[in-house]
mmCIF file of C-alpha atoms in Angstrom:
data_model
loop_
_atom_site.group_PDB
_atom_site.id
_atom_site.type_symbol
_atom_site.label_atom_id
_atom_site.label_comp_id
_atom_site.label_asym_id
_atom_site.label_seq_id
_atom_site.Cartn_x
_atom_site.Cartn_y
_atom_site.Cartn_z
ATOM 1 C CA MET A 1 36.169 -29.114 -26.716
ATOM 2 C CA LYS A 2 35.826 -25.742 -24.954
ATOM 3 C CA ASP A 3 32.930 -24.713 -27.208
ATOM 4 C CA LEU A 4 31.243 -28.073 -26.608
ATOM 5 C CA LEU A 5 31.486 -27.643 -22.832
ATOM 6 C CA SER A 6 30.107 -24.085 -23.090
ATOM 7 C CA PHE A 7 27.179 -25.342 -25.156
ATOM 8 C CA THR A 8 26.510 -28.168 -22.688
ATOM 9 C CA TRP A 9 26.408 -25.791 -19.730
ATOM 10 C CA CYS A 10 24.195 -23.278 -21.547
ATOM 11 C CA HIS A 11 21.813 -26.054 -22.571
ATOM 12 C CA TRP A 12 21.619 -27.380 -18.987
ATOM 13 C CA ILE A 13 20.913 -23.894 -17.600
ATOM 14 C CA TYR A 14 18.200 -23.300 -20.190
ATOM 15 C CA MET A 15 16.505 -26.632 -19.452
ATOM 16 C CA ALA A 16 16.715 -26.000 -15.700
ATOM 17 C CA CYS A 17 15.075 -22.609 -16.170
ATOM 18 C CA VAL A 18 12.078 -23.945 -18.060
ATOM 19 C CA ASN A 19 11.666 -27.428 -16.528
ATOM 20 C CA ASP A 20 11.885 -29.094 -13.160
ATOM 21 C CA CYS A 21 15.292 -29.772 -11.647
ATOM 22 C CA ASN A 22 15.602 -32.996 -9.679
ATOM 23 C CA GLY A 23 11.880 -32.998 -9.010
ATOM 24 C CA GLN A 24 11.817 -29.394 -7.761
ATOM 25 C CA TYR A 25 9.837 -26.903 -9.816
ATOM 26 C CA GLY A 26 10.723 -23.242 -10.098
ATOM 27 C CA LYS A 27 12.720 -20.761 -12.100
ATOM 28 C CA ILE A 28 16.487 -20.380 -11.750
ATOM 29 C CA VAL A 29 17.082 -16.640 -11.655
ATOM 30 C CA TYR A 30 20.851 -16.561 -11.123
ATOM 31 C CA CYS A 31 23.497 -19.084 -12.065
ATOM 32 C CA CYS A 32 27.147 -18.586 -11.147
ATOM 33 C CA ILE A 33 29.870 -20.619 -12.860
ATOM 34 C CA GLY A 34 33.393 -20.428 -11.472
ATOM 35 C CA ARG A 35 36.643 -21.986 -12.570
ATOM 36 C CA ALA A 36 37.652 -25.262 -10.955
ATOM 37 C CA ILE A 37 40.457 -25.060 -8.392
ATOM 38 C CA ILE A 38 42.316 -28.355 -8.352
ATOM 39 C CA HIS A 39 43.694 -28.978 -4.865
ATOM 40 C CA GLN A 40 44.825 -31.804 -2.641
ATOM 41 C CA GLU A 41 44.976 -29.736 0.530
ATOM 42 C CA GLU A 42 42.580 -30.077 3.465
ATOM 43 C CA GLU A 43 39.340 -28.101 3.316
ATOM 44 C CA PHE A 44 38.007 -25.915 6.130
ATOM 45 C CA TYR A 45 34.539 -24.726 7.137
ATOM 46 C CA VAL A 46 33.789 -21.201 8.429
ATOM 47 C CA CYS A 47 30.429 -19.724 9.407
ATOM 48 C CA ILE A 48 29.306 -16.527 11.152
ATOM 49 C CA TYR A 49 25.691 -15.948 12.088
ATOM 50 C CA ALA A 50 23.746 -13.452 14.176
ATOM 51 C CA ALA A 51 21.865 -14.287 17.375
ATOM 52 C CA ARG A 52 20.189 -12.221 20.080
ATOM 53 C CA GLU A 53 23.217 -12.414 22.356
ATOM 54 C CA GLY A 54 25.784 -11.579 19.654
ATOM 55 C CA ASP A 55 27.414 -13.266 16.669
ATOM 56 C CA TYR A 56 28.601 -16.872 16.640
ATOM 57 C CA VAL A 57 31.738 -17.870 14.734
ATOM 58 C CA LEU A 58 32.049 -21.543 13.759
ATOM 59 C CA PHE A 59 35.158 -23.275 12.415
ATOM 60 C CA HIS A 60 35.755 -26.891 11.506
ATOM 61 C CA HIS A 61 39.029 -28.283 10.243
ATOM 62 C CA GLU A 62 37.295 -30.897 8.075
ATOM 63 C CA GLY A 63 35.079 -28.966 5.679
ATOM 64 C CA GLY A 64 33.822 -29.750 2.201
ATOM 65 C CA VAL A 65 30.822 -31.748 1.014
ATOM 66 C CA ASP A 66 31.134 -34.240 3.891
ATOM 67 C CA VAL A 67 31.299 -31.657 6.650
ATOM 68 C CA GLY A 68 28.204 -33.148 8.325
ATOM 69 C CA ASP A 69 26.544 -31.657 11.413
ATOM 70 C CA VAL A 70 28.642 -28.530 11.950
ATOM 71 C CA ASP A 71 26.610 -27.424 14.976
ATOM 72 C CA ALA A 72 27.766 -30.536 16.794
ATOM 73 C CA LYS A 73 31.283 -30.851 15.359
ATOM 74 C CA ALA A 74 32.597 -27.302 14.818
ATOM 75 C CA GLN A 75 34.530 -25.141 17.274
ATOM 76 C CA LYS A 76 32.254 -22.268 18.311
ATOM 77 C CA LEU A 77 32.963 -18.782 19.673
ATOM 78 C CA LEU A 78 30.430 -16.142 20.721
ATOM 79 C CA VAL A 79 31.376 -12.520 19.991
ATOM 80 C CA GLY A 80 29.222 -10.270 22.154
ATOM 81 C CA VAL A 81 27.309 -7.281 20.816
ATOM 82 C CA GLY A 82 29.770 -4.438 20.248
ATOM 83 C CA ASP A 83 32.838 -6.646 20.814
ATOM 84 C CA ARG A 84 35.613 -7.278 18.298
ATOM 85 C CA LEU A 85 37.185 -10.559 17.231
ATOM 86 C CA THR A 86 40.968 -10.605 17.475
ATOM 87 C CA GLU A 87 43.403 -12.974 15.795
ATOM 88 C CA GLN A 88 44.411 -14.291 19.199
ATOM 89 C CA ASP A 89 40.767 -15.104 20.007
ATOM 90 C CA VAL A 90 40.572 -17.106 16.796
ATOM 91 C CA LYS A 91 43.778 -19.025 17.570
ATOM 92 C CA ASN A 92 42.758 -19.782 21.141
ATOM 93 C CA HIS A 93 39.194 -20.899 20.546
ATOM 94 C CA LEU A 94 38.782 -22.021 16.906
ATOM 95 C CA LEU A 95 42.048 -23.348 15.480
ATOM 96 C CA ASN A 96 42.902 -26.100 17.952
ATOM 97 C CA HIS A 97 43.079 -28.763 15.216
ATOM 98 C CA VAL A 98 45.011 -26.700 12.650
ATOM 99 C CA THR A 99 48.740 -27.077 12.099
ATOM 100 C CA SER A 100 50.916 -24.197 13.304
ATOM 101 C CA GLU A 101 52.058 -23.056 9.828
ATOM 102 C CA LYS A 102 48.447 -22.382 8.821
ATOM 103 C CA LYS A 103 47.225 -20.722 12.011
ATOM 104 C CA GLU A 104 48.579 -17.241 11.275
ATOM 105 C CA VAL A 105 46.979 -17.046 7.847
ATOM 106 C CA LEU A 106 43.651 -18.539 8.959
ATOM 107 C CA ALA A 107 43.461 -16.374 12.098
ATOM 108 C CA SER A 108 44.112 -13.237 10.058
ATOM 109 C CA PHE A 109 41.519 -14.269 7.476
ATOM 110 C CA ILE A 110 38.765 -15.166 9.965
ATOM 111 C CA SER A 111 39.201 -11.997 12.058
ATOM 112 C CA GLY A 112 39.185 -9.901 8.883
ATOM 113 C CA LEU A 113 36.133 -11.792 7.651
ATOM 114 C CA PHE A 114 34.314 -11.002 10.899
ATOM 115 C CA ASN A 115 35.156 -7.294 10.560
ATOM 116 C CA LEU A 116 33.733 -7.348 7.033
ATOM 117 C CA TYR A 117 30.645 -9.232 8.246
ATOM 118 C CA ASP A 118 30.087 -6.649 10.987
ATOM 119 C CA ASP A 119 30.821 -3.587 8.851
ATOM 120 C CA LEU A 120 28.467 -4.600 6.031
ATOM 121 C CA TYR A 121 25.638 -5.770 8.315
ATOM 122 C CA PHE A 122 25.603 -9.414 7.351
ATOM 123 C CA THR A 123 23.350 -11.669 9.393
ATOM 124 C CA TYR A 124 24.775 -14.909 8.011
ATOM 125 C CA LEU A 125 27.984 -15.771 6.185
ATOM 126 C CA GLU A 126 29.091 -19.340 5.457
ATOM 127 C CA ILE A 127 32.172 -20.514 3.561
ATOM 128 C CA ASN A 128 32.486 -24.179 2.643
ATOM 129 C CA PRO A 129 35.052 -25.060 1.670
ATOM 130 C CA LEU A 130 37.873 -22.684 2.491
ATOM 131 C CA VAL A 131 41.222 -24.061 1.307
ATOM 132 C CA TYR A 132 44.800 -23.140 2.141
ATOM 133 C CA LEU A 133 46.554 -22.495 -1.184
ATOM 134 C CA PRO A 134 49.614 -20.266 -0.763
ATOM 135 C CA VAL A 135 50.659 -21.050 -4.339
ATOM 136 C CA VAL A 136 47.354 -19.846 -5.827
ATOM 137 C CA THR A 137 46.770 -16.668 -3.795
ATOM 138 C CA LYS A 138 49.194 -14.319 -2.054
ATOM 139 C CA ASP A 139 47.091 -14.440 1.129
ATOM 140 C CA GLY A 140 47.259 -18.225 1.261
ATOM 141 C CA VAL A 141 43.531 -19.008 1.329
ATOM 142 C CA TYR A 142 40.910 -19.480 -1.361
ATOM 143 C CA VAL A 143 37.112 -19.323 -0.966
ATOM 144 C CA LEU A 144 35.552 -22.035 -3.109
ATOM 145 C CA ASP A 145 31.905 -21.557 -2.135
ATOM 146 C CA MET A 146 30.019 -19.066 0.007
ATOM 147 C CA ALA A 147 26.441 -18.310 1.079
ATOM 148 C CA ALA A 148 25.471 -15.098 2.846
ATOM 149 C CA LYS A 149 22.537 -12.963 3.973
ATOM 150 C CA ILE A 150 22.530 -9.222 4.594
ATOM 151 C CA ASP A 151 20.141 -7.231 6.751
ATOM 152 C CA ALA A 152 17.776 -5.410 4.385
ATOM 153 C CA THR A 153 16.848 -2.922 7.118
ATOM 154 C CA ALA A 154 20.445 -1.624 7.068
ATOM 155 C CA ASP A 155 20.036 -0.380 3.509
ATOM 156 C CA TYR A 156 20.121 3.279 4.595
ATOM 157 C CA LEU A 157 23.439 2.678 6.376
ATOM 158 C CA CYS A 158 25.191 0.467 3.820
ATOM 159 C CA LYS A 159 23.759 1.486 0.470
ATOM 160 C CA ALA A 160 27.000 3.124 -0.655
ATOM 161 C CA LYS A 161 29.047 0.104 0.439
ATOM 162 C CA TRP A 162 26.653 -2.508 -0.920
ATOM 163 C CA GLY A 163 26.206 -0.861 -4.293
ATOM 164 C CA GLU A 164 23.245 -1.971 -6.393
ATOM 165 C CA VAL A 165 21.591 -4.837 -4.500
ATOM 166 C CA ASP A 166 18.391 -6.411 -5.784
ATOM 167 C CA PHE A 167 16.598 -8.154 -2.941
ATOM 168 C CA PRO A 168 14.608 -11.232 -4.025
ATOM 169 C CA PRO A 169 10.805 -11.158 -4.170
ATOM 170 C CA PRO A 170 9.033 -12.293 -0.985
ATOM 171 C CA PHE A 171 7.759 -15.813 -0.304
ATOM 172 C CA GLY A 172 10.103 -17.415 -2.859
ATOM 173 C CA ARG A 173 8.159 -16.139 -5.860
ATOM 174 C CA GLU A 174 9.338 -14.908 -9.224
ATOM 175 C CA ALA A 175 9.894 -11.182 -9.592
ATOM 176 C CA TYR A 176 6.970 -9.155 -10.842
ATOM 177 C CA PRO A 177 7.284 -7.439 -14.232
ATOM 178 C CA GLU A 178 8.535 -3.876 -14.394
ATOM 179 C CA VAL A 179 6.025 -1.064 -14.082
ATOM 180 C CA ARG A 180 7.168 0.049 -17.507
ATOM 181 C CA ILE A 181 5.574 -2.999 -19.188
ATOM 182 C CA GLN A 182 4.106 -1.948 -22.506
ATOM 183 C CA LEU A 183 0.660 -3.506 -22.248
ATOM 184 C CA GLU A 184 -0.046 -2.332 -25.785
ATOM 185 C CA THR A 185 2.064 -5.232 -27.027
ATOM 186 C CA LEU A 186 -0.668 -7.577 -25.779
ATOM 187 C CA LYS A 187 -3.366 -5.968 -27.920
ATOM 188 C CA GLY A 188 -4.594 -8.149 -30.715
ATOM 189 C CA GLN A 189 -3.113 -11.262 -29.108
ATOM 190 C CA GLU A 190 -5.154 -13.987 -27.492
ATOM 191 C CA HIS A 191 -4.244 -14.868 -23.915
ATOM 192 C CA SER A 192 -5.955 -17.094 -21.390
ATOM 193 C CA PHE A 193 -7.719 -15.553 -18.391
ATOM 194 C CA PRO A 194 -5.140 -16.854 -15.866
ATOM 195 C CA PHE A 195 -2.375 -15.135 -17.839
ATOM 196 C CA ILE A 196 -4.168 -11.784 -17.875
ATOM 197 C CA ALA A 197 -5.197 -12.086 -14.203
ATOM 198 C CA SER A 198 -1.659 -12.960 -13.158
ATOM 199 C CA LEU A 199 -0.286 -10.051 -15.152
ATOM 200 C CA HIS A 200 -2.672 -7.609 -13.460
ATOM 201 C CA LEU A 201 -1.714 -8.919 -10.022
ATOM 202 C CA ARG A 202 1.994 -8.545 -10.663
ATOM 203 C CA VAL A 203 1.561 -5.075 -12.166
ATOM 204 C CA SER A 204 -0.397 -4.066 -9.045
ATOM 205 C CA GLU A 205 2.445 -5.264 -6.829
ATOM 206 C CA ALA A 206 4.938 -3.447 -9.018
ATOM 207 C CA TYR A 207 2.835 -0.275 -8.834
ATOM 208 C CA ILE A 208 2.966 -0.323 -5.016
ATOM 209 C CA ALA A 209 6.693 -1.082 -5.113
ATOM 210 C CA ASP A 210 7.166 1.947 -7.349
ATOM 211 C CA LEU A 211 5.171 4.123 -4.911
ATOM 212 C CA ASP A 212 7.326 2.782 -2.084
ATOM 213 C CA ALA A 213 10.540 3.606 -3.940
ATOM 214 C CA LYS A 214 9.445 7.207 -4.514
ATOM 215 C CA SER A 215 8.232 7.782 -0.958
ATOM 216 C CA GLY A 216 9.850 8.262 2.410
ATOM 217 C CA ALA A 217 7.067 6.100 3.824
ATOM 218 C CA SER A 218 6.853 2.307 3.610
ATOM 219 C CA LEU A 219 4.271 0.782 1.258
ATOM 220 C CA LYS A 220 4.333 -2.977 0.718
ATOM 221 C CA LEU A 221 1.954 -5.397 -1.019
ATOM 222 C CA THR A 222 2.159 -9.082 -1.889
ATOM 223 C CA ILE A 223 -0.805 -11.039 -3.253
ATOM 224 C CA LEU A 224 -1.007 -14.481 -1.652
ATOM 225 C CA ASN A 225 -4.395 -15.693 -2.851
ATOM 226 C CA PRO A 226 -6.345 -13.412 -5.218
ATOM 227 C CA ARG A 227 -9.533 -15.444 -4.615
ATOM 228 C CA GLY A 228 -9.159 -15.243 -0.842
ATOM 229 C CA ARG A 229 -11.913 -13.909 1.358
ATOM 230 C CA ILE A 230 -9.826 -12.023 3.946
ATOM 231 C CA TRP A 231 -7.945 -8.887 2.888
ATOM 232 C CA THR A 232 -5.863 -6.670 5.146
ATOM 233 C CA MET A 233 -4.797 -3.051 5.096
ATOM 234 C CA VAL A 234 -2.504 -2.813 8.117
ATOM 235 C CA ALA A 235 -0.392 0.091 9.334
ATOM 236 C CA GLY A 236 3.058 -0.894 10.579
ATOM 237 C CA GLY A 237 5.499 -3.647 9.667
ATOM 238 C CA GLY A 238 5.272 -5.401 13.030
ATOM 239 C CA ALA A 239 1.492 -5.102 13.170
ATOM 240 C CA SER A 240 1.146 -6.549 9.658
ATOM 241 C CA VAL A 241 3.009 -9.686 10.767
ATOM 242 C CA VAL A 242 0.872 -10.026 13.919
ATOM 243 C CA TYR A 243 -2.374 -9.609 11.976
ATOM 244 C CA SER A 244 -1.358 -12.159 9.335
ATOM 245 C CA ASP A 245 -0.120 -14.656 11.936
ATOM 246 C CA THR A 246 -3.341 -14.281 13.940
ATOM 247 C CA ILE A 247 -5.508 -14.857 10.871
ATOM 248 C CA CYS A 248 -3.530 -18.017 10.088
ATOM 249 C CA ASP A 249 -3.620 -19.211 13.713
ATOM 250 C CA LEU A 250 -7.410 -18.859 13.736
ATOM 251 C CA GLY A 251 -7.763 -21.053 10.646
ATOM 252 C CA GLY A 252 -7.847 -18.419 7.917
ATOM 253 C CA VAL A 253 -4.622 -19.381 6.153
ATOM 254 C CA ASP A 254 -6.440 -20.586 3.006
ATOM 255 C CA GLU A 255 -8.518 -17.409 2.847
ATOM 256 C CA LEU A 256 -5.756 -14.838 3.498
ATOM 257 C CA ALA A 257 -5.566 -12.899 0.244
ATOM 258 C CA ASN A 258 -2.660 -10.514 0.769
ATOM 259 C CA TYR A 259 0.215 -9.426 2.929
ATOM 260 C CA GLY A 260 1.362 -5.834 3.148
ATOM 261 C CA GLU A 261 1.706 -2.715 5.237
ATOM 262 C CA TYR A 262 1.721 1.067 5.085
ATOM 263 C CA SER A 263 3.780 2.970 7.642
ATOM 264 C CA GLY A 264 6.258 5.796 8.109
ATOM 265 C CA ALA A 265 3.625 8.560 8.010
ATOM 266 C CA PRO A 266 2.414 8.234 4.401
ATOM 267 C CA SER A 267 0.449 11.185 3.047
ATOM 268 C CA GLU A 268 -3.283 11.132 2.393
ATOM 269 C CA GLN A 269 -2.641 10.767 -1.348
ATOM 270 C CA GLN A 270 -0.188 7.906 -0.870
ATOM 271 C CA THR A 271 -2.621 6.063 1.386
ATOM 272 C CA TYR A 272 -5.399 6.648 -1.149
ATOM 273 C CA ASP A 273 -3.298 5.135 -3.947
ATOM 274 C CA TYR A 274 -2.422 2.170 -1.738
ATOM 275 C CA ALA A 275 -6.011 1.586 -0.614
ATOM 276 C CA LYS A 276 -7.568 1.835 -4.081
ATOM 277 C CA THR A 277 -5.102 -0.760 -5.376
ATOM 278 C CA ILE A 278 -6.202 -3.245 -2.704
ATOM 279 C CA LEU A 279 -9.902 -2.458 -3.201
ATOM 280 C CA SER A 280 -9.520 -2.910 -6.937
ATOM 281 C CA LEU A 281 -7.937 -6.338 -6.462
ATOM 282 C CA MET A 282 -10.454 -7.599 -3.900
ATOM 283 C CA THR A 283 -13.497 -6.616 -5.993
ATOM 284 C CA ARG A 284 -12.508 -8.520 -9.127
ATOM 285 C CA GLU A 285 -13.999 -11.838 -8.075
ATOM 286 C CA LYS A 286 -16.953 -12.598 -5.817
ATOM 287 C CA HIS A 287 -16.852 -14.973 -2.863
ATOM 288 C CA LEU A 288 -19.840 -17.086 -1.838
ATOM 289 C CA ASP A 289 -19.576 -15.903 1.766
ATOM 290 C CA GLY A 290 -18.754 -12.309 0.947
ATOM 291 C CA LYS A 291 -15.409 -10.740 1.746
ATOM 292 C CA ILE A 292 -13.726 -9.197 4.777
ATOM 293 C CA LEU A 293 -11.445 -6.159 4.839
ATOM 294 C CA ILE A 294 -9.467 -5.576 8.034
ATOM 295 C CA ILE A 295 -8.152 -2.034 8.385
ATOM 296 C CA GLY A 296 -5.930 -2.014 11.415
ATOM 297 C CA GLY A 297 -2.629 -1.483 13.107
ATOM 298 C CA SER A 298 -1.107 -0.967 16.508
ATOM 299 C CA ILE A 299 -0.986 2.381 18.332
ATOM 300 C CA ALA A 300 0.933 4.798 16.098
ATOM 301 C CA ASN A 301 3.744 6.926 17.494
ATOM 302 C CA PHE A 302 3.871 9.695 14.899
ATOM 303 C CA THR A 303 1.631 8.715 11.969
ATOM 304 C CA ASN A 304 -1.365 11.032 11.619
ATOM 305 C CA VAL A 305 -4.155 8.454 11.769
ATOM 306 C CA ALA A 306 -6.790 10.940 10.603
ATOM 307 C CA ALA A 307 -4.783 11.860 7.490
ATOM 308 C CA THR A 308 -4.158 8.267 6.478
ATOM 309 C CA PHE A 309 -7.778 7.293 7.171
ATOM 310 C CA LYS A 310 -8.982 10.138 4.965
ATOM 311 C CA GLY A 311 -7.051 8.595 2.085
ATOM 312 C CA ILE A 312 -8.661 5.226 2.790
ATOM 313 C CA VAL A 313 -12.100 6.827 3.061
ATOM 314 C CA ARG A 314 -11.667 8.436 -0.379
ATOM 315 C CA ALA A 315 -10.820 5.044 -1.856
ATOM 316 C CA ILE A 316 -13.810 3.384 -0.150
ATOM 317 C CA LYS A 317 -16.133 6.050 -1.547
ATOM 318 C CA ASP A 318 -14.740 5.473 -5.030
ATOM 319 C CA PHE A 319 -15.388 1.726 -4.697
ATOM 320 C CA GLN A 320 -18.681 1.988 -2.820
ATOM 321 C CA GLY A 321 -20.643 0.171 -5.523
ATOM 322 C CA PRO A 322 -18.243 -2.770 -6.033
ATOM 323 C CA LEU A 323 -17.812 -3.168 -2.259
ATOM 324 C CA LYS A 324 -21.575 -3.540 -1.787
ATOM 325 C CA GLU A 325 -21.843 -5.835 -4.786
ATOM 326 C CA HIS A 326 -19.143 -8.142 -3.385
ATOM 327 C CA GLU A 327 -20.680 -7.985 0.135
ATOM 328 C CA VAL A 328 -17.517 -6.680 1.780
ATOM 329 C CA THR A 329 -17.569 -6.299 5.561
ATOM 330 C CA ILE A 330 -15.025 -3.805 6.910
ATOM 331 C CA PHE A 331 -13.471 -3.993 10.386
ATOM 332 C CA VAL A 332 -11.427 -1.072 11.734
ATOM 333 C CA ARG A 333 -8.971 -0.994 14.660
ATOM 334 C CA ARG A 334 -6.397 1.804 15.066
ATOM 335 C CA GLY A 335 -4.909 4.119 17.666
ATOM 336 C CA GLY A 336 -2.466 7.006 17.697
ATOM 337 C CA PRO A 337 -2.350 10.756 16.942
ATOM 338 C CA ASN A 338 -5.771 12.064 15.813
ATOM 339 C CA TYR A 339 -7.236 8.560 15.880
ATOM 340 C CA GLN A 340 -10.621 9.903 17.119
ATOM 341 C CA GLU A 341 -10.990 12.014 13.982
ATOM 342 C CA GLY A 342 -9.883 9.090 11.832
ATOM 343 C CA LEU A 343 -12.436 6.723 13.369
ATOM 344 C CA ARG A 344 -15.118 9.391 13.020
ATOM 345 C CA VAL A 345 -14.636 9.818 9.281
ATOM 346 C CA MET A 346 -14.379 6.053 8.892
ATOM 347 C CA GLY A 347 -17.651 5.604 10.749
ATOM 348 C CA GLU A 348 -19.377 8.202 8.580
ATOM 349 C CA VAL A 349 -18.421 6.474 5.354
ATOM 350 C CA GLY A 350 -19.827 3.236 6.777
ATOM 351 C CA GLU A 351 -23.193 4.863 7.278
#
């Protein structure tokens, strides 16, 4: 019977990975199977999430699948920025509907959970259900299901504590193939054009990710629409979001080809490698109305604009022919240290 159940689960996971699941298409990347905990005890709901004013702690004494609208039903406590959550705070504000024999254990657990949440830079942590099982665990509680989010920007602070964490690809997409893909294995095999084009796109993203991993600077690239007309090469994480949002707000959402940024004072060579990758991608297919490349950013604090622009200029010179052939119009907006020299060399290459 055990082997039959194992086979049934494996078969379901395989089918879910290659087909649609309840009408939703996509690939299941991770699947976690835990042992069933048979219990008759009441189930609790706990959630901690970050907000501008601090961190909110939610608790509801009737958790589980029928918990309902927790924002309206749960007890809520705001822990201000830099403040700590004590067991007494939990008892006074969150456990009003819990019997006295369970309050000590739950208060200790929730305050400890908040300390863990704060120490490991979580931004969201939800447990549903949490059950009181003193027979099963020495601490009296058992976490049956949990969802959580951590702050990726805290990687430099928490890397040792987090261990090996693989952040998911952006925009809900599948992960790109490793840079180490042996393309030779494709020789002699027939593949459709979409397969080859998709492979090149993902390898390009992986190439930039590899550059980013080996650099102290930040280099990011995600292809949204390889046939799009509008391409961006934006300096700064915040600026890249503003540029992309503005393009979409002005009606260019269907033509936005990529999202990415270069920042953190990349060298001339790093910027050259980044720029030539984008230029290579945008000159693979022609557009009836020509294409647009926006090279921009906000006002830099410490990035040498001239040095980064020289890397971009080298890439533009290398792709001068394809850029003319694809009727690419380039717009430039940038400020910061040595920006006059950067704009000068950019203007010269345009002539």
